[in-house]
Each structure stands twice: as structure tokens, then as C-alpha cells.
mmCIF file of C-alpha atoms in Angstrom:
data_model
loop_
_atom_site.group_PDB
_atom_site.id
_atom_site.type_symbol
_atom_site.label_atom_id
_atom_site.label_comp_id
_atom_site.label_asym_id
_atom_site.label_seq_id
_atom_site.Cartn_x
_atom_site.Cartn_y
_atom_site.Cartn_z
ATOM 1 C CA UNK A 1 7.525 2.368 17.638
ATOM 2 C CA UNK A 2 7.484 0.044 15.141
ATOM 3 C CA UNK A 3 7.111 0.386 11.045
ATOM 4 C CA UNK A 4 3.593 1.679 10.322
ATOM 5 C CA UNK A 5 1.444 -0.852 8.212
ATOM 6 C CA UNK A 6 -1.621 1.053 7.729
ATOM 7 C CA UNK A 7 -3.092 4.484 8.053
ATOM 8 C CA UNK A 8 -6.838 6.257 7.610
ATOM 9 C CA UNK A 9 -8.064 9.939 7.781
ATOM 10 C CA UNK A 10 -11.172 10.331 9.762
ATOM 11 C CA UNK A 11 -14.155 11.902 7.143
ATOM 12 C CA UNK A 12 -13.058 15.539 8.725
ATOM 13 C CA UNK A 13 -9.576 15.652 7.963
ATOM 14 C CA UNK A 14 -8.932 16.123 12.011
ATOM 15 C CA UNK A 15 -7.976 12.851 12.819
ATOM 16 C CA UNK A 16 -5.326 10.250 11.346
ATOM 17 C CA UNK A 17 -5.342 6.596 12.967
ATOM 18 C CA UNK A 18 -1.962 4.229 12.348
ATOM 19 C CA UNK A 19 -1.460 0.667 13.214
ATOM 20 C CA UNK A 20 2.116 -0.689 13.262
ATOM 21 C CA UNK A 21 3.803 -3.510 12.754
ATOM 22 C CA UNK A 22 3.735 -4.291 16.565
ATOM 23 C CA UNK A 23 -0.115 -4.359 16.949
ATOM 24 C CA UNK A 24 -0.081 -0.941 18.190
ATOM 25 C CA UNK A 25 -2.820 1.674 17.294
ATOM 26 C CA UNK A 26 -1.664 5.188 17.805
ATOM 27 C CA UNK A 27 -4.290 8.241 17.034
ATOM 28 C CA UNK A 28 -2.983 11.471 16.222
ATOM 29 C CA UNK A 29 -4.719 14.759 15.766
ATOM 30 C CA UNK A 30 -4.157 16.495 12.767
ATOM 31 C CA UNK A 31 -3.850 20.585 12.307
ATOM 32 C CA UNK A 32 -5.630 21.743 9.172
ATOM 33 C CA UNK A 33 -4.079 25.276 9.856
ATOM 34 C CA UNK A 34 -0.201 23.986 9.831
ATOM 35 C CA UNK A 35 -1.497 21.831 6.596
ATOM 36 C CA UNK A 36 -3.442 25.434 4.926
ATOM 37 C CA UNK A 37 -0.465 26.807 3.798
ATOM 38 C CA UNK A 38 0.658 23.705 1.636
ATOM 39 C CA UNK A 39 -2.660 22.813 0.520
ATOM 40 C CA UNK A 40 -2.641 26.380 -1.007
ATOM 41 C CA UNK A 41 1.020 26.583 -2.390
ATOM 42 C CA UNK A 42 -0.046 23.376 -4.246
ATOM 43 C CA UNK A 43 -3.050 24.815 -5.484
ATOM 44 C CA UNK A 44 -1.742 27.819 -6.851
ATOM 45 C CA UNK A 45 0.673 26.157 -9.034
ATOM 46 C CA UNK A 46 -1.812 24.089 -11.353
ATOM 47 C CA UNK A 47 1.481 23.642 -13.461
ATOM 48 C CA UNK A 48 3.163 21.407 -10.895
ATOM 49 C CA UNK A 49 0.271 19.169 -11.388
ATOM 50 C CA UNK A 50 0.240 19.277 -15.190
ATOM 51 C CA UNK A 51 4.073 18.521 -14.462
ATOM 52 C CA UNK A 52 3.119 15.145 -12.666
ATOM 53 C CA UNK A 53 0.329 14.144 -15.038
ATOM 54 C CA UNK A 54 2.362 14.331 -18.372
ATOM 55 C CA UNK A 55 -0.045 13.457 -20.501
ATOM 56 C CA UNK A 56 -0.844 16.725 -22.396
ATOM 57 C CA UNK A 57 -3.630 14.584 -24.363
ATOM 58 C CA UNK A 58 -5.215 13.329 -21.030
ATOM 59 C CA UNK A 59 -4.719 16.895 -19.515
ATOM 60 C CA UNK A 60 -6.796 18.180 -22.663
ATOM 61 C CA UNK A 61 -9.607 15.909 -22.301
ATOM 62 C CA UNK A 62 -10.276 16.353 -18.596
ATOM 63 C CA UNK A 63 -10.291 20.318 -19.205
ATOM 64 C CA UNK A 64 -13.079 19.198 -21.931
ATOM 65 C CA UNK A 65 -14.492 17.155 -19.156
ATOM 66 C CA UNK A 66 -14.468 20.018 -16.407
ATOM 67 C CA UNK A 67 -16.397 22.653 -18.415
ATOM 68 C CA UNK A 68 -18.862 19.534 -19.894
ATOM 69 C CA UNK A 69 -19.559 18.919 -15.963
ATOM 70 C CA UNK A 70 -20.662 23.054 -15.482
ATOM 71 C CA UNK A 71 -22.930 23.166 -18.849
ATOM 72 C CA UNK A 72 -24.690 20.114 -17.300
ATOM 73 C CA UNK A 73 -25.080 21.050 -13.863
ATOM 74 C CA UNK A 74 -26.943 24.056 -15.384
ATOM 75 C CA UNK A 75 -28.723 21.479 -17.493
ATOM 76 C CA UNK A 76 -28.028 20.890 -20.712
ATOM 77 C CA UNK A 77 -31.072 21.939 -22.149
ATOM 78 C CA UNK A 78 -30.932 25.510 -20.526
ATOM 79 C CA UNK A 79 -31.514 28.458 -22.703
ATOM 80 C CA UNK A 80 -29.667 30.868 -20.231
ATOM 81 C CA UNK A 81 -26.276 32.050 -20.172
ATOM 82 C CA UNK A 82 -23.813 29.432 -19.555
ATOM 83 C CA UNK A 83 -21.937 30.107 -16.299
ATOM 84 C CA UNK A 84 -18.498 28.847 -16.589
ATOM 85 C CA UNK A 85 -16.788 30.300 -13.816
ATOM 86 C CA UNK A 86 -14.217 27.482 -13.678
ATOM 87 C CA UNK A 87 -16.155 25.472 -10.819
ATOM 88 C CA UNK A 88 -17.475 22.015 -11.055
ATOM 89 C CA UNK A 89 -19.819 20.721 -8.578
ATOM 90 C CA UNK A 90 -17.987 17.659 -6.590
ATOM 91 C CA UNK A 91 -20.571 15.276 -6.836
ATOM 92 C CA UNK A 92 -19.619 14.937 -10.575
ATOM 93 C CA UNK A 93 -16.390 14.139 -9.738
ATOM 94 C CA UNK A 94 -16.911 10.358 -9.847
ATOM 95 C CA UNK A 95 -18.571 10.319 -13.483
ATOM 96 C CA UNK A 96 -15.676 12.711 -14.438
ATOM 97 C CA UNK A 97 -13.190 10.593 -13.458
ATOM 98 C CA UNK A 98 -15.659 7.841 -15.497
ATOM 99 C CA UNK A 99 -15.414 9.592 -18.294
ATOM 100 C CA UNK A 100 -10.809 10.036 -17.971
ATOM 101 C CA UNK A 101 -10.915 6.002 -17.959
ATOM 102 C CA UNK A 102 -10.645 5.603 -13.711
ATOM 103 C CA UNK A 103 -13.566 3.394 -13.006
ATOM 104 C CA UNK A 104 -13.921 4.178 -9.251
ATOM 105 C CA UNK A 105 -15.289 1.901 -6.881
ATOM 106 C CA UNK A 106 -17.762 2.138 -3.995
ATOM 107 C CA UNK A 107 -15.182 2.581 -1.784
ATOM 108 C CA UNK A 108 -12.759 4.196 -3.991
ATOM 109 C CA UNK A 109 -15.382 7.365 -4.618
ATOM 110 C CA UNK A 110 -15.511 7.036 -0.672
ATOM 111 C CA UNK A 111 -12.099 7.511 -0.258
ATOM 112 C CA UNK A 112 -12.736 10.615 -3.019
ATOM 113 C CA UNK A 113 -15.128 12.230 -0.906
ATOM 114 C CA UNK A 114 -13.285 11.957 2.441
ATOM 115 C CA UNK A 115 -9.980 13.638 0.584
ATOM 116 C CA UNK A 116 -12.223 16.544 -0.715
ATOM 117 C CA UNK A 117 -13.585 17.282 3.188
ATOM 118 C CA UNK A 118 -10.279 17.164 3.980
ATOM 119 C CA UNK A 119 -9.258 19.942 1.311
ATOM 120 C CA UNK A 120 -12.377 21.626 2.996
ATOM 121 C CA UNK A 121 -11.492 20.977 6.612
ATOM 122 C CA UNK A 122 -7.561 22.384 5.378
ATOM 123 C CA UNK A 123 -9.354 26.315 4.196
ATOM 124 C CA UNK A 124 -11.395 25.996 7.607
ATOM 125 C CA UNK A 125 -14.601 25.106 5.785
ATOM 126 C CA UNK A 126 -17.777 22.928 7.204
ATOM 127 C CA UNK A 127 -18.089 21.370 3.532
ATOM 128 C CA UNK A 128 -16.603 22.049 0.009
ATOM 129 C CA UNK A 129 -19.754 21.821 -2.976
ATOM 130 C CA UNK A 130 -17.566 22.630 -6.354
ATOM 131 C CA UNK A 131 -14.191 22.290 -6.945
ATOM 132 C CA UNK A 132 -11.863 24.190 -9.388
ATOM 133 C CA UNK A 133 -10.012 22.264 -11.976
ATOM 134 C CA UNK A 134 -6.685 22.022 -10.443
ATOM 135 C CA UNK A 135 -8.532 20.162 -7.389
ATOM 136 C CA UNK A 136 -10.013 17.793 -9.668
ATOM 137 C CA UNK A 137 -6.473 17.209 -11.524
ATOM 138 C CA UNK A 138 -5.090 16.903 -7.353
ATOM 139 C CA UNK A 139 -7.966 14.175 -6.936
ATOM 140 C CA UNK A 140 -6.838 12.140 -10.367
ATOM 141 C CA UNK A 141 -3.674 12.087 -9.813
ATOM 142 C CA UNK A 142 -3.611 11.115 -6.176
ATOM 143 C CA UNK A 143 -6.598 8.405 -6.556
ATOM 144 C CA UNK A 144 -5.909 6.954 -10.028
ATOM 145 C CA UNK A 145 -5.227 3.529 -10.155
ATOM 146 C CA UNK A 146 -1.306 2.796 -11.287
ATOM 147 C CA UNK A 147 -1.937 0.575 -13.852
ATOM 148 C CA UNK A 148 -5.311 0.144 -15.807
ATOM 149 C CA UNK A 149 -6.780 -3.099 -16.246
ATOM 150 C CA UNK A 150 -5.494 -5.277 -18.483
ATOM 151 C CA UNK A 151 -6.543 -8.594 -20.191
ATOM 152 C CA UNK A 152 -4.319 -10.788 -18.549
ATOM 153 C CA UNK A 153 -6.002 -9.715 -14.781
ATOM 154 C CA UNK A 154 -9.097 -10.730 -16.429
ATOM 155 C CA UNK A 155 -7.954 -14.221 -17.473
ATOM 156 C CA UNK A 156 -6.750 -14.259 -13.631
ATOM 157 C CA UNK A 157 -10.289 -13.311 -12.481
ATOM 158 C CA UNK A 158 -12.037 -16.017 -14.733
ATOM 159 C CA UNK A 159 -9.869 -18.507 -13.455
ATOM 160 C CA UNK A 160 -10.628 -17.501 -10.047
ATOM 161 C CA UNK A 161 -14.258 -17.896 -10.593
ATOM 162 C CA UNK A 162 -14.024 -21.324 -12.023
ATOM 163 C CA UNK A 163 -13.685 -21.166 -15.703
ATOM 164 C CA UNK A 164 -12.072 -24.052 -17.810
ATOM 165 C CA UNK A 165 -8.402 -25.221 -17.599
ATOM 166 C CA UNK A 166 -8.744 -26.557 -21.361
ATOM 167 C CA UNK A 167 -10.262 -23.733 -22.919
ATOM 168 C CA UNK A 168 -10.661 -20.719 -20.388
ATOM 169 C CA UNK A 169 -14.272 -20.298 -21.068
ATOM 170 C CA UNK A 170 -16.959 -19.125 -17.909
ATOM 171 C CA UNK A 171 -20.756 -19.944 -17.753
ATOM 172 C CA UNK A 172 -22.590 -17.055 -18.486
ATOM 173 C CA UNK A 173 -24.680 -17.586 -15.777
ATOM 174 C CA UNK A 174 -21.527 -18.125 -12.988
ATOM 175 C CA UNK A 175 -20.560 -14.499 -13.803
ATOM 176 C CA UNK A 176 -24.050 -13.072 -13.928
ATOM 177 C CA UNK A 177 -23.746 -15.024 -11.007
ATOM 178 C CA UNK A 178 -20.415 -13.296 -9.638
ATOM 179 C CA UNK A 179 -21.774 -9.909 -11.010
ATOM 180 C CA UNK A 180 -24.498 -9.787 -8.438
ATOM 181 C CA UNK A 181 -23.325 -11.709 -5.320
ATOM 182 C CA UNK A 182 -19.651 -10.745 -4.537
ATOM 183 C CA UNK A 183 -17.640 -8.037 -4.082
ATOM 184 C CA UNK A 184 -19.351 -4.974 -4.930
ATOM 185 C CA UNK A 185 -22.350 -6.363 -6.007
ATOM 186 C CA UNK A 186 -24.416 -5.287 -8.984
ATOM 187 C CA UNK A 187 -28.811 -5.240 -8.878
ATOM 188 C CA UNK A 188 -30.106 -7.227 -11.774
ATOM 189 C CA UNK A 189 -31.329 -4.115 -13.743
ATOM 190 C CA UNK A 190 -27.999 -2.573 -13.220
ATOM 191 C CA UNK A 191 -26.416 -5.766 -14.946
ATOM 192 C CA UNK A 192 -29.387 -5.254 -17.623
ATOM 193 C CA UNK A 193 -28.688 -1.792 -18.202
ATOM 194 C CA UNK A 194 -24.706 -1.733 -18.010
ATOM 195 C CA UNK A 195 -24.927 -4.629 -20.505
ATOM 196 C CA UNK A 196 -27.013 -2.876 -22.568
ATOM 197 C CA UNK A 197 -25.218 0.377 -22.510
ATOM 198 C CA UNK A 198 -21.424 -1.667 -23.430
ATOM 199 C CA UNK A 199 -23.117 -3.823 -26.057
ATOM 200 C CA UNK A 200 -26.181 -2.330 -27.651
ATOM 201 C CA UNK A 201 -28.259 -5.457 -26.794
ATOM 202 C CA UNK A 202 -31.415 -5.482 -25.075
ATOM 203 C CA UNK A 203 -31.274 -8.983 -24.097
ATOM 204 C CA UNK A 204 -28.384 -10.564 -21.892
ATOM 205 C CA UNK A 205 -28.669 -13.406 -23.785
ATOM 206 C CA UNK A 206 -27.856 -11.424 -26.815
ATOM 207 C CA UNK A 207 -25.076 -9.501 -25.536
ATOM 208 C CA UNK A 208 -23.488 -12.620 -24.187
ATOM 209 C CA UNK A 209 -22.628 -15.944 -25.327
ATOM 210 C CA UNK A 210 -23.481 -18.736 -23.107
ATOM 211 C CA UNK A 211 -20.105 -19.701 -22.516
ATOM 212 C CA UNK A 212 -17.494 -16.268 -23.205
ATOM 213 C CA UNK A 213 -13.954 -16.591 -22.177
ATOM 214 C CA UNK A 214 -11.775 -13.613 -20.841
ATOM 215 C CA UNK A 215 -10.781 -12.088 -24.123
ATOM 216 C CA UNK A 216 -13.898 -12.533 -25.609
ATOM 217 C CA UNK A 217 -15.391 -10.483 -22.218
ATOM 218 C CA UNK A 218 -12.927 -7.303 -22.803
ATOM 219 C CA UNK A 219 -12.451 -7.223 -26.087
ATOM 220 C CA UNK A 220 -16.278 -7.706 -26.996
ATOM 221 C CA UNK A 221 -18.355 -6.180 -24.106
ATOM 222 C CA UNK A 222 -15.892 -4.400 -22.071
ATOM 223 C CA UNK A 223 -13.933 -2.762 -25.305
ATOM 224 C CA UNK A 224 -10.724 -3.146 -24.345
ATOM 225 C CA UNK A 225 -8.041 -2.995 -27.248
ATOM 226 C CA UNK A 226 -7.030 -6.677 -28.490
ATOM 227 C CA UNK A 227 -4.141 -8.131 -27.018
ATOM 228 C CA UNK A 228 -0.806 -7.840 -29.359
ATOM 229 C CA UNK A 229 -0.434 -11.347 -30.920
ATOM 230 C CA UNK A 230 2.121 -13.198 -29.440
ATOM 231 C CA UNK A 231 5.263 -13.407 -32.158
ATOM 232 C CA UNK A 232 5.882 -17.147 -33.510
#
């Protein structure tokens, strides 16, 4: 057969489709008892995965995160005991990773989802509800983008939506536009209210100029750090 080009785990964990190189689409069952054994080794040594992470600083902050996502499950307003019992229920796991800097998308939190029923299907269960905190760190590090965002891919984007050779500028209203219409696409109030919750401003037209270039866009609403100036 030839090289393999693509690959996708059915939601259960029990199937695995491939397509190669040569057109050819080969399904292949897939043993969640053979995989148990390594899903469990892996799991029991939370320090390999600290190991692969090294980031001590990040490491801290998503054990901050972990026991922040079982006070508020129990609501955070709750006068009873707090119940930290070092699981995490997995349908915070996309505002956790939020909250580490991984902004996942649709399909990315998808792709989240299907790995945790997989980890399920693996310890022969119908569906997993909470995770512990090494399956969370397992989720980071195997979904986390390998480079964040930068500036520069936003300059690329702009100019991909049209903004000006001269003076790299975009219409406000072309990427309200954009916001709403492609890719992913974004509700009106849920440009209002992400607007609103990067800027402060009630009003898009006073969180946005009428004309805002790429830098302006991170730096300003999206609060990325300021590019390094470029030496003379």
C-alpha cells in the first residue's frame, strides 16, 4: 500500500479510517483492550507528561485552572463543602483550555471530545463525564496548537480579506463582515458581546475604528504583546 495521507477515529474509538496516497481507503478496527494497558501506563505517570510540557509556569496555572473548574461546577456561590476530589467535569475542558491560551475551534473541541470517548472506549466505558488532571494535561498537550498566533498571520489574514497594499488598513465593516459569514461564523450578538468583553466598549463603533489595520486589531482588541521594533 501506498504512504498514508490522512487518518480519522470514528467518535467510539473502535474504528480508524486511512486514505493513501493511491486513492485507497482502508478501514481498520481498532482494540481498546490491546490499547488499555498503554492508555493506563501513561496515565499513571503524570510526570512523563509534566516532562513533555516543560513549562513549570504553564503546568502551575492549569493545576490553578483544574481545581477553579471543580469549585465552579459546584457553583461558585455554594455554601457547602467544596469537593475537590481531583475530578473536573469534561465539558469544561474547552473553557479550560480558554483560559491556558489554546483558543479551540468548533471543530478543534470536536476533535477534543472524540479523543476523550476514546480514553473512555480504551477503560471499556459507554462515556467518560470528569476527567482527572493528568487527562486534561494528555488533552493539552496532544491538541495544542504548535505555535500561537502571531501578528504577522494576522497581517496575512487582512491581506487575504482585502485590506490596503499602501497602508494595510481593513473596513471595519469587511471584517464584521468576515466575522459573521466565513469560516466559523460568529452571530451578531456574539460579535457584540466578544467585542465588548476584549475592549470594554459597549458600542462596536467604539471599540473599533472605522478603518483598523492588523496591528492595531491584536495589539488593541485582541491584546496581543506589541511586535519587537524592527532594529535600524
Amino acid at each position: 500500500p501506498a504512504a498514508i495521507n490522512a487518518a480519522a477515529v470514528s467518535y467510539n474509538g473502535r474504528k480508524l479510517v486511512t486514505s493513501g496516497s493511491d486513492g485507497t481507503l482502508a478501514l481498520w478496527d481498532v482494540s481498546p483492550s490491546v490499547l488499555a494497558g498503554q492508555v493506563a501506563a501513561s496515565a499513571s505517570r503524570p510526570q512523563r507528561w509534566e516532562q513533555v510540557l516543560d513549562n513549570p509556569a504553564l503546568l502551575e496555572d492549569m493545576m490553578d485552572y483544574f481545581i477553579y473548574a471543580q469549585i465552579k461546577a459546584q457553583g461558585e456561590d455554594a455554601m457547602e463543602p467544596r469537593d475537590t476530589s481531583g475530578l473536573m467535569p469534561v465539558s469544561m475542558v474547552p473553557d479550560v483550555m480558554r483560559a491556558l491560551g489554546f483558543y479551540p475551534s468548533e471543530s478543534q473541541v470536536e476533535h477534543l471530545m472524540q479523543n476523550v470517548a476514546f480514553i473512555a472506549s480504551s477503560q471499556d466505558l459507554d462515556a467518560m463525564t470528569q476527567i482527572d488532571f493528568t487527562t486534561l494535561l494528555q488533552l493539552y498537550i496532544n491538541h495544542r496548537p504548535l505555535a500561537q498566533p502571531s501578528v504577522a498571520d494576522l497581517v496575512d489574514a487582512f491581506r487575504a480579506l482585502g485590506s490596503s497594499a499602501t497602508h494595510g488598513r481593513l473596513a471595519r465593516d469587511v471584517l464584521l463582515h468576515a466575522l459573521q459569514h466565513a469560516g466559523e461564523a460568529m452571530s451578531p450578538d456574539e460579535v457584540v458581546s466578544v467585542l465588548q468583553a476584549l475592549t470594554g466598549q459597549v458600542k462596536i463603533s467604539d471599540s473599533m475604528p472605522p478603518n483598523v489595520d492588523a496591528e492595531q486589531f491584536a495589539t488593541q482588541i485582541l491584546g496581543f504583546e506589541a511586535p519587537e521594533p524592527t532594529p535600524a
